[in-house]
Coordinates of C-alpha atoms and ligand atoms in Angstrom, one line a residue:
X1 CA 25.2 4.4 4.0
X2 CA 21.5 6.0 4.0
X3 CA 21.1 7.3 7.4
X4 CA 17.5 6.7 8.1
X5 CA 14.6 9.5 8.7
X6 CA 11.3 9.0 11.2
X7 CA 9.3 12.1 10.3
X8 CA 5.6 12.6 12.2
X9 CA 2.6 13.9 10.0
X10 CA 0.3 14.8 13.2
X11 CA -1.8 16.1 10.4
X12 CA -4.7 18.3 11.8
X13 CA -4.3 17.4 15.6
X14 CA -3.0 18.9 18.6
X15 CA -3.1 21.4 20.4
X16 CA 0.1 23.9 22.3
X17 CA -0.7 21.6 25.6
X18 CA -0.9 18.3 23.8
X19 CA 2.3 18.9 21.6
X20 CA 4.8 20.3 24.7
X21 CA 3.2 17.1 26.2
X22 CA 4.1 15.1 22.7
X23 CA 7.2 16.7 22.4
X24 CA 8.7 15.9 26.3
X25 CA 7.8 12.3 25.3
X26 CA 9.5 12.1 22.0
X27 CA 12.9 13.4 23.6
X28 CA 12.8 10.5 26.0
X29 CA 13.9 8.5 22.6
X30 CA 17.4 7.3 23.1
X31 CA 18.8 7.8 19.2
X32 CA 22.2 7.6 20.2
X33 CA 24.7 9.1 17.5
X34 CA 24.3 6.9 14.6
X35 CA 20.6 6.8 15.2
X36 CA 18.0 8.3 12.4
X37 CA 17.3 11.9 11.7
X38 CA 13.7 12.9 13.5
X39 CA 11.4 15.0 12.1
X40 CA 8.3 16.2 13.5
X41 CA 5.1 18.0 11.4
X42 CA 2.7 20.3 13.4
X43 CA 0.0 22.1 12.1
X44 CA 1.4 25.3 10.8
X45 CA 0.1 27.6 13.6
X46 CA 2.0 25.4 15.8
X47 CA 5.0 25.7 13.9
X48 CA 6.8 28.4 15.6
X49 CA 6.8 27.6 19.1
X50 CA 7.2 23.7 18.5
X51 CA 10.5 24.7 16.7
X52 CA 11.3 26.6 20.3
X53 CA 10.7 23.4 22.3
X54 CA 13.0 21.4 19.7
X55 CA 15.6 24.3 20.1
X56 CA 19.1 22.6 21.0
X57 CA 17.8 19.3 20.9
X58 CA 18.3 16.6 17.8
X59 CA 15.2 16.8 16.5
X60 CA 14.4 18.9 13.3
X61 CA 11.1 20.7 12.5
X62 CA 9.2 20.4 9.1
X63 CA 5.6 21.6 8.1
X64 CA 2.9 19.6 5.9
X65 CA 2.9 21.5 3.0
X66 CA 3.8 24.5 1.4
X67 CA 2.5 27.3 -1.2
X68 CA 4.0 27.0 -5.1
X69 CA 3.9 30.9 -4.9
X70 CA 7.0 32.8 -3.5
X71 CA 4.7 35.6 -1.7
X72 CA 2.1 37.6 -2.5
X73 CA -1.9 37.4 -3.3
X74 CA -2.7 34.3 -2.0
X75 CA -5.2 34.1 1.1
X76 CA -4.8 31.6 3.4
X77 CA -1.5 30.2 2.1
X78 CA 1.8 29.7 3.9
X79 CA 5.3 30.5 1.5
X80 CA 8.5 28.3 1.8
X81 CA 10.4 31.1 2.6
X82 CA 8.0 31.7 5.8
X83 CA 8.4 28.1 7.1
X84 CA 12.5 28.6 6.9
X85 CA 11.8 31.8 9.2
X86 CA 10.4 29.8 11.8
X87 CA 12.8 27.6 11.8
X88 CA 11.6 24.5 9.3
X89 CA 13.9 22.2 7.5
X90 CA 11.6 20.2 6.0
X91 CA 8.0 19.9 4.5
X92 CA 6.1 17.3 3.8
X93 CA 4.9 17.6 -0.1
X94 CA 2.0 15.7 -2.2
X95 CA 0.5 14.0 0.8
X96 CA -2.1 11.7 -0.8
X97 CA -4.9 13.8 1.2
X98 CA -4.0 17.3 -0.2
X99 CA -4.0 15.4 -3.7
X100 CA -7.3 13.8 -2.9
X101 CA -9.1 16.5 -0.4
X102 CA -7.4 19.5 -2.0
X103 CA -7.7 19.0 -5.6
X104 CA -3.3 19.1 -6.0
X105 CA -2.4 17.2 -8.8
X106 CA 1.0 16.0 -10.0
X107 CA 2.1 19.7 -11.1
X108 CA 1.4 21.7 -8.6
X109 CA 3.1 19.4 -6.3
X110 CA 6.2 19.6 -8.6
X111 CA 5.9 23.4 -8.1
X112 CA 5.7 23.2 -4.1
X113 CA 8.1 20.6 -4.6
X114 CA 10.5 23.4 -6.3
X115 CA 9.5 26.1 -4.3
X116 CA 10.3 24.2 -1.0
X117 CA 14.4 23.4 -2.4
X118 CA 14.7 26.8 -3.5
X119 CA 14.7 28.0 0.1
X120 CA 16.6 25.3 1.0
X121 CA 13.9 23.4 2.8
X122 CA 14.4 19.5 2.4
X123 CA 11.1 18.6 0.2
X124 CA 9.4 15.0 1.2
X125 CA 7.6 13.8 -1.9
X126 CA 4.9 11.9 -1.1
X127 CA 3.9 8.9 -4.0
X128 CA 1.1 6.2 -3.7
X129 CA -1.5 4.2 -5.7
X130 CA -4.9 4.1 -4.3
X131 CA -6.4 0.7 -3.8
X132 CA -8.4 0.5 -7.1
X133 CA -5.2 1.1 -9.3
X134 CA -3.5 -1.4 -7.2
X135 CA -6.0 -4.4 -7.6
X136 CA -5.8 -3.0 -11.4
X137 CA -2.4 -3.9 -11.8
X138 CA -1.7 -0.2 -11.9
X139 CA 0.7 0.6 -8.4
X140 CA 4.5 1.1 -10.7
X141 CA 2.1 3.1 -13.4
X142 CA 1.2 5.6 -10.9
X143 CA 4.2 5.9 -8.7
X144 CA 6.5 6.7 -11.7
X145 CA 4.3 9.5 -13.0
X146 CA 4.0 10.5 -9.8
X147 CA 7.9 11.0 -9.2
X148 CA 8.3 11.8 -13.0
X149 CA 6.8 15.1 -13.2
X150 CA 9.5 16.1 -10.9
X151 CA 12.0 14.3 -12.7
X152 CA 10.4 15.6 -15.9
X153 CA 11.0 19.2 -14.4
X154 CA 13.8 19.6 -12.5
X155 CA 16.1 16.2 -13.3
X156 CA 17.3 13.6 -10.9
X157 CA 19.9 16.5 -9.4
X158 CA 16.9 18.1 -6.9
X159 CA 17.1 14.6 -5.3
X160 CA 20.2 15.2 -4.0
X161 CA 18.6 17.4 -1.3
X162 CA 15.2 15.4 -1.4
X163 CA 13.2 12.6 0.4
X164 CA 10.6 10.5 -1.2
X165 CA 8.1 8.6 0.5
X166 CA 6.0 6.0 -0.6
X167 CA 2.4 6.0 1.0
X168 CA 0.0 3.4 -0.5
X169 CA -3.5 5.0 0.0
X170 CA -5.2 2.1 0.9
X171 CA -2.6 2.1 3.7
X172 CA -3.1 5.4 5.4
X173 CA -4.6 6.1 8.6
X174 CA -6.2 1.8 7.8
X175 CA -4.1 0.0 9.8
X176 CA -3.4 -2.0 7.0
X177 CA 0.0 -1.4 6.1
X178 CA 2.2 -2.5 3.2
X179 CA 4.1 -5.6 3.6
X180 CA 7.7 -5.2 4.3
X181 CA 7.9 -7.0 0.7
X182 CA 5.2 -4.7 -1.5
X183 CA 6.8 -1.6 0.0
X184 CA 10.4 -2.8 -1.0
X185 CA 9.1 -4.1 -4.6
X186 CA 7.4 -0.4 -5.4
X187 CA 10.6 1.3 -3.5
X188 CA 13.1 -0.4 -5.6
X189 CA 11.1 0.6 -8.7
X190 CA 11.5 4.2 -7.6
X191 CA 15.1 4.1 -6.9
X192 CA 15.8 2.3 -10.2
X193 CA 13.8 5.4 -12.0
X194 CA 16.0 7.2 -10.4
X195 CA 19.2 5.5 -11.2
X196 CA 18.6 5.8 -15.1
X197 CA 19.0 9.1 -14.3
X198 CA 21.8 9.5 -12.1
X199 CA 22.9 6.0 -10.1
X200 CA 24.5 8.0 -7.6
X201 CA 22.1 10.3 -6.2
X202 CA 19.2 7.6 -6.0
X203 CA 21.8 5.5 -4.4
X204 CA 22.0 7.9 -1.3
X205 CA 18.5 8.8 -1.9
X206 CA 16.2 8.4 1.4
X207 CA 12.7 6.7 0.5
X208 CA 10.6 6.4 3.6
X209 CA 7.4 4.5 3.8
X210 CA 4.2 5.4 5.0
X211 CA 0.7 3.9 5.8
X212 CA 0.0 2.4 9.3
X213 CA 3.4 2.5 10.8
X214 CA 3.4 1.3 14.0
X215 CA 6.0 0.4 16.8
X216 CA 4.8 -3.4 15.8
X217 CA 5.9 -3.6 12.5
X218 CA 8.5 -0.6 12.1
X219 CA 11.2 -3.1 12.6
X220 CA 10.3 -5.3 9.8
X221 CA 10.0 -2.9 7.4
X222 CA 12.4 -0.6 8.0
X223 CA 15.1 -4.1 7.9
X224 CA 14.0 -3.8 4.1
X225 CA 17.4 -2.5 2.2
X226 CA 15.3 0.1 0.1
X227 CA 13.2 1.2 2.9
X228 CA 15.1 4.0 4.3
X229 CA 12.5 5.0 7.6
X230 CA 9.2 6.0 7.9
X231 CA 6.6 8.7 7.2
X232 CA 4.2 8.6 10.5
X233 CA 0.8 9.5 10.7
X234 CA -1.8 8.4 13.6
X235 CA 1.5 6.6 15.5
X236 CA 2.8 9.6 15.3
X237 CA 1.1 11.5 18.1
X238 CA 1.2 8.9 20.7
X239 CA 4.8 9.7 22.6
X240 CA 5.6 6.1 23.2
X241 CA 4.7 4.6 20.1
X242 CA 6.5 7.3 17.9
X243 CA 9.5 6.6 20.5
X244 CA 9.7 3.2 20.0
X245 CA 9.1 3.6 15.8
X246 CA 12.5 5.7 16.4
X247 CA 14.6 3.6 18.1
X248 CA 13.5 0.5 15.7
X249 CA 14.8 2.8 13.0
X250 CA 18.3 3.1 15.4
X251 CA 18.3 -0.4 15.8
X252 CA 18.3 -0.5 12.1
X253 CA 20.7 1.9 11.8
X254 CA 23.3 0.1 14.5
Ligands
LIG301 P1 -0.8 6.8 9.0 O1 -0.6 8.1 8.1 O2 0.5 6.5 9.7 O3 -1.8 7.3 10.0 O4 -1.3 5.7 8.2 C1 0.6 8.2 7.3 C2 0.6 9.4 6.5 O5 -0.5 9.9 6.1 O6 1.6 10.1 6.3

């Protein structure tokens, strides 16, 4: 029922060689028609003429993050209603490294996740316990505050037109990823949140996961029911692997 989403995070890398390169490889992907929705995240100067090399092809553009501001006074920042103009659908919100390099806490990224929807971009919440709240016993703890203050804010509703992903900290950029069964146990938590609000929107609500998926263990987890795809980081910019991480998803899907 879920039609499942690979989205790429290549993060600070590349470069307008390396992408067109990056790109050419990720289109040799055979999705087929029922296969999952692709999304892939440059940097945002790269933005603009990635979306041209996606142009008429399946693949949909999305950036890594967004300003809470509409426009105006803010140096160095990049508005929702830009990254529509160059053609995004998507942005990636609450990435565990802006929360953790970048000082955003839980309210700002309810405000970017706000400003994203109200141009109509797809937000992708990003949730996750570090490793020291997870041997503490405190992973469902920090997950639901994490998704509540948008919940808190806006209600279940903005889901409709929403991803979440869940990306365990201890999991990113490790090569340690989540079992298939800790990221079901923490994604059925989150739809279940969801579902005391509204049972219908978290049932069609795509939760990815995220943290060292690979084309050797995207199968496994994706085959979990509440896992719903996967949010890709270092896998991400090698062609073949991200390829194969999207037709696992098809094969999923099929
Ligand atoms: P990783 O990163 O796949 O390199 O672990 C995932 C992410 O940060 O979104």
């Amino acid at each position: 029922m879920r039609r499942l989403m690979v989205a790429g995070n290549w993060k600070m890398h590349g470069s307008r060689a390396n992408n067109a390169q990056l790109v050419n490889h990720i289109l040799l992907a055979d999705l087929g028609e029922d296969g999952p929705e692709v999304v892939v995240c440059p940097p945002f100067v790269y933005l603009w003429e990635t979306g041209r090399l996606l142009r008429g092809t399946s693949l949909a553009l999305g950036a890594q993050d967004v300003c809470a501001a509409a426009a105006g006074a803010h140096t160095g920042e990049v508005s929702a209603a830009m990254l529509k103009d160059v053609g995004c659908s998507h942005v990636i919100v609450g990435h565990s490294e802006r929360r953790a390099l970048y000082g955003e806490d839980d309210q700002i990224v309810a405000r970017k996740f706000m400003a994203a929807q109200r141009e109509g971009l797809m937000p992708v919440l990003c949730v996750g316990e570090t490793l020291e709240e997870r041997e503490s016993g405190r992973t469902a703890e920090v997950v639901a505050r994490q998704l509540d203050v948008v919940l808190d804010v806006a209600g279940a509703g903005v889901f409709a037109r929403a991803v979440l992903a869940y990306e365990p900290v201890w999991a990113i950029g490790t090569g340690k990823n989540a079992t298939p069964d800790q990221a079901q146990e923490v994604h059925a938590l989150l739809r279940a949140r969801i579902a005391a609000q509204d049972a219908k929107i978290s049932a069609c609500l795509r939760i990815l996961y995220g943290g060292s998926v690979k084309a050797v263990n995207a199968a496994e987890l994706f085959a979990m029911p509440d896992v719903d795809g996967g949010l890709v980081g270092g896998a991400s910019l090698n062609g073949d692997e991200f390829r194969r991480i999207c037709e696992a998803a098809r094969a999923q899907a099929s």
